[in-house]
């Protein structure tokens, strides 16, 4: 092992390409710390930097037989770390976009369900106030607003004048407007 500590990088790479585990370990020991520091400066996360360096050395070992001619081992390893860091950053950005889109989806879903719940509550309130109208007025109003019959059709069905139908609808809207509010009636298409 003493020989390896004195071997230059290019000699170690030749030995590594031949499958020499000790040469790999020597390269790892020489460059692990400076590469982690380099990775940390780029990522801002020590654990991620360590993982990136582990991946670099894992790739170096698994592709040792296909390595190109390396003039400067340090430059080659720093380039590998830089490429892994770029992949890391891109992956983090994709994760962040996914998380943001997912959060927006949840927020929109929550808002949509919240709106649906409020609409349901308002509809129940309107239905309760309609049910409290005097019987004939309620009947005329329901035929007009829920069954969408014309004044003439309601008058013929209930055997009353169109004028009476119009007065019942007008009076019903006045009562509902006081109890519920004009905006709610417009939103639920009762006021037209």
GROMACS .gro file of C-alpha atoms in nm:
model
  192
    1UNK     CA    1   0.000   0.000   0.000
    2UNK     CA    2   0.299   0.230   0.058
    3UNK     CA    3   0.374   0.230  -0.316
    4UNK     CA    4   0.022   0.351  -0.396
    5UNK     CA    5   0.049   0.656  -0.174
    6UNK     CA    6   0.353   0.762  -0.381
    7UNK     CA    7   0.204   0.672  -0.720
    8UNK     CA    8   0.087   0.960  -0.937
    9UNK     CA    9  -0.277   0.991  -1.045
   10UNK     CA   10  -0.218   0.860  -1.398
   11UNK     CA   11  -0.051   0.546  -1.265
   12UNK     CA   12  -0.344   0.493  -1.030
   13UNK     CA   13  -0.591   0.529  -1.320
   14UNK     CA   14  -0.403   0.266  -1.523
   15UNK     CA   15  -0.416   0.032  -1.223
   16UNK     CA   16  -0.784   0.118  -1.167
   17UNK     CA   17  -0.863   0.030  -1.530
   18UNK     CA   18  -0.702  -0.308  -1.468
   19UNK     CA   19  -0.941  -0.362  -1.177
   20UNK     CA   20  -0.703  -0.279  -0.892
   21UNK     CA   21  -0.920  -0.216  -0.587
   22UNK     CA   22  -0.634  -0.063  -0.388
   23UNK     CA   23  -0.570   0.196  -0.663
   24UNK     CA   24  -0.940   0.288  -0.653
   25UNK     CA   25  -0.924   0.326  -0.274
   26UNK     CA   26  -0.617   0.549  -0.302
   27UNK     CA   27  -0.792   0.777  -0.555
   28UNK     CA   28  -1.097   0.785  -0.330
   29UNK     CA   29  -0.891   0.882  -0.026
   30UNK     CA   30  -0.705   1.154  -0.220
   31UNK     CA   31  -1.008   1.325  -0.366
   32UNK     CA   32  -1.304   1.244  -0.142
   33UNK     CA   33  -1.274   1.548   0.091
   34UNK     CA   34  -1.200   1.818  -0.170
   35UNK     CA   35  -1.479   1.682  -0.393
   36UNK     CA   36  -1.727   1.683  -0.104
   37UNK     CA   37  -1.631   2.044  -0.025
   38UNK     CA   38  -1.676   2.134  -0.393
   39UNK     CA   39  -2.015   1.959  -0.402
   40UNK     CA   40  -2.119   2.127  -0.080
   41UNK     CA   41  -2.036   2.472  -0.220
   42UNK     CA   42  -2.260   2.398  -0.518
   43UNK     CA   43  -2.553   2.230  -0.341
   44UNK     CA   44  -2.546   2.388   0.003
   45UNK     CA   45  -2.622   2.047   0.154
   46UNK     CA   46  -2.344   1.836   0.304
   47UNK     CA   47  -2.533   1.506   0.291
   48UNK     CA   48  -2.627   1.561  -0.073
   49UNK     CA   49  -2.265   1.654  -0.152
   50UNK     CA   50  -2.143   1.329   0.011
   51UNK     CA   51  -2.399   1.131  -0.187
   52UNK     CA   52  -2.292   1.298  -0.512
   53UNK     CA   53  -1.926   1.213  -0.446
   54UNK     CA   54  -2.024   0.854  -0.365
   55UNK     CA   55  -2.208   0.836  -0.699
   56UNK     CA   56  -1.903   0.980  -0.880
   57UNK     CA   57  -1.673   0.714  -0.737
   58UNK     CA   58  -1.929   0.442  -0.794
   59UNK     CA   59  -1.950   0.549  -1.160
   60UNK     CA   60  -1.571   0.566  -1.180
   61UNK     CA   61  -1.542   0.207  -1.057
   62UNK     CA   62  -1.825   0.064  -1.267
   63UNK     CA   63  -1.696   0.232  -1.586
   64UNK     CA   64  -1.324   0.182  -1.514
   65UNK     CA   65  -1.268  -0.031  -1.825
   66UNK     CA   66  -1.430   0.227  -2.056
   67UNK     CA   67  -1.261   0.536  -1.911
   68UNK     CA   68  -1.127   0.778  -2.174
   69UNK     CA   69  -0.761   0.880  -2.162
   70UNK     CA   70  -0.742   1.106  -1.855
   71UNK     CA   71  -0.473   1.374  -1.857
   72UNK     CA   72  -0.567   1.526  -1.522
   73UNK     CA   73  -0.753   1.303  -1.279
   74UNK     CA   74  -0.852   1.593  -1.050
   75UNK     CA   75  -1.007   1.787  -1.341
   76UNK     CA   76  -1.188   1.472  -1.458
   77UNK     CA   77  -1.332   1.405  -1.109
   78UNK     CA   78  -1.433   1.770  -1.058
   79UNK     CA   79  -1.611   1.760  -1.396
   80UNK     CA   80  -1.794   1.444  -1.290
   81UNK     CA   81  -1.900   1.614  -0.965
   82UNK     CA   82  -2.010   1.926  -1.154
   83UNK     CA   83  -2.226   1.715  -1.389
   84UNK     CA   84  -2.381   1.526  -1.097
   85UNK     CA   85  -2.447   1.859  -0.921
   86UNK     CA   86  -2.622   1.991  -1.234
   87UNK     CA   87  -2.836   1.675  -1.244
   88UNK     CA   88  -2.903   1.719  -0.872
   89UNK     CA   89  -3.011   2.083  -0.918
   90UNK     CA   90  -3.233   1.995  -1.214
   91UNK     CA   91  -3.388   1.711  -1.014
   92UNK     CA   92  -3.450   1.945  -0.719
   93UNK     CA   93  -3.614   2.199  -0.949
   94UNK     CA   94  -3.839   1.930  -1.097
   95UNK     CA   95  -3.926   1.816  -0.744
   96UNK     CA   96  -3.998   2.174  -0.639
   97UNK     CA   97  -4.221   2.232  -0.945
   98UNK     CA   98  -4.401   1.906  -0.881
   99UNK     CA   99  -4.450   1.993  -0.513
  100UNK     CA  100  -4.576   2.340  -0.605
  101UNK     CA  101  -4.814   2.205  -0.869
  102UNK     CA  102  -4.936   1.941  -0.626
  103UNK     CA  103  -4.987   2.204  -0.355
  104UNK     CA  104  -5.177   2.425  -0.602
  105UNK     CA  105  -5.390   2.126  -0.697
  106UNK     CA  106  -5.466   2.059  -0.330
  107UNK     CA  107  -5.534   2.428  -0.264
  108UNK     CA  108  -5.762   2.458  -0.566
  109UNK     CA  109  -5.936   2.135  -0.472
  110UNK     CA  110  -5.976   2.262  -0.118
  111UNK     CA  111  -6.108   2.597  -0.244
  112UNK     CA  112  -6.343   2.426  -0.487
  113UNK     CA  113  -6.481   2.200  -0.214
  114UNK     CA  114  -6.506   2.498   0.021
  115UNK     CA  115  -6.701   2.692  -0.244
  116UNK     CA  116  -6.926   2.392  -0.309
  117UNK     CA  117  -6.995   2.360   0.063
  118UNK     CA  118  -7.081   2.731   0.092
  119UNK     CA  119  -7.305   2.712  -0.214
  120UNK     CA  120  -7.484   2.414  -0.064
  121UNK     CA  121  -7.535   2.603   0.264
  122UNK     CA  122  -7.669   2.909   0.078
  123UNK     CA  123  -7.902   2.691  -0.129
  124UNK     CA  124  -8.035   2.532   0.189
  125UNK     CA  125  -8.090   2.877   0.339
  126UNK     CA  126  -8.277   2.994   0.026
  127UNK     CA  127  -8.487   2.676   0.021
  128UNK     CA  128  -8.575   2.728   0.389
  129UNK     CA  129  -8.688   3.087   0.322
  130UNK     CA  130  -8.887   2.979   0.014
  131UNK     CA  131  -9.058   2.711   0.226
  132UNK     CA  132  -9.157   2.985   0.477
  133UNK     CA  133  -9.341   3.191   0.209
  134UNK     CA  134  -9.722   3.194   0.216
  135UNK     CA  135  -9.850   2.877   0.036
  136UNK     CA  136  -9.988   3.033  -0.286
  137UNK     CA  137  -9.691   3.272  -0.318
  138UNK     CA  138  -9.451   2.979  -0.263
  139UNK     CA  139  -9.627   2.770  -0.527
  140UNK     CA  140  -9.613   3.052  -0.784
  141UNK     CA  141  -9.248   3.126  -0.705
  142UNK     CA  142  -9.141   2.759  -0.737
  143UNK     CA  143  -9.324   2.722  -1.069
  144UNK     CA  144  -9.154   3.037  -1.196
  145UNK     CA  145  -8.799   2.996  -1.068
  146UNK     CA  146  -8.750   2.622  -1.033
  147UNK     CA  147  -8.975   2.483  -1.304
  148UNK     CA  148  -8.916   2.785  -1.532
  149UNK     CA  149  -9.280   2.830  -1.635
  150UNK     CA  150  -9.390   3.161  -1.786
  151UNK     CA  151  -9.640   3.388  -1.611
  152UNK     CA  152  -9.906   3.277  -1.859
  153UNK     CA  153  -9.836   2.905  -1.799
  154UNK     CA  154  -9.852   2.951  -1.421
  155UNK     CA  155 -10.175   3.151  -1.449
  156UNK     CA  156 -10.335   2.875  -1.660
  157UNK     CA  157 -10.211   2.595  -1.432
  158UNK     CA  158 -10.331   2.765  -1.108
  159UNK     CA  159 -10.635   2.927  -1.263
  160UNK     CA  160 -10.532   3.278  -1.158
  161UNK     CA  161 -10.455   3.592  -1.356
  162UNK     CA  162 -10.111   3.675  -1.493
  163UNK     CA  163 -10.127   3.994  -1.286
  164UNK     CA  164 -10.163   3.787  -0.967
  165UNK     CA  165  -9.872   3.565  -1.073
  166UNK     CA  166  -9.656   3.874  -1.129
  167UNK     CA  167  -9.753   4.018  -0.788
  168UNK     CA  168  -9.680   3.690  -0.608
  169UNK     CA  169  -9.331   3.667  -0.768
  170UNK     CA  170  -9.260   4.034  -0.693
  171UNK     CA  171  -9.368   3.993  -0.329
  172UNK     CA  172  -9.168   3.668  -0.290
  173UNK     CA  173  -8.852   3.832  -0.424
  174UNK     CA  174  -8.903   4.128  -0.190
  175UNK     CA  175  -8.932   3.897   0.113
  176UNK     CA  176  -8.632   3.686   0.007
  177UNK     CA  177  -8.423   3.993  -0.071
  178UNK     CA  178  -8.483   4.123   0.283
  179UNK     CA  179  -8.402   3.789   0.446
  180UNK     CA  180  -8.117   3.667   0.224
  181UNK     CA  181  -7.988   3.956   0.018
  182UNK     CA  182  -7.996   4.057  -0.347
  183UNK     CA  183  -7.647   3.926  -0.432
  184UNK     CA  184  -7.732   3.577  -0.313
  185UNK     CA  185  -8.055   3.574  -0.514
  186UNK     CA  186  -7.872   3.692  -0.828
  187UNK     CA  187  -7.595   3.435  -0.776
  188UNK     CA  188  -7.852   3.158  -0.755
  189UNK     CA  189  -8.052   3.292  -1.053
  190UNK     CA  190  -8.370   3.365  -0.858
  191UNK     CA  191  -8.371   3.738  -0.937
  192UNK     CA  192  -8.440   3.793  -1.304
   0.00000   0.00000   0.00000
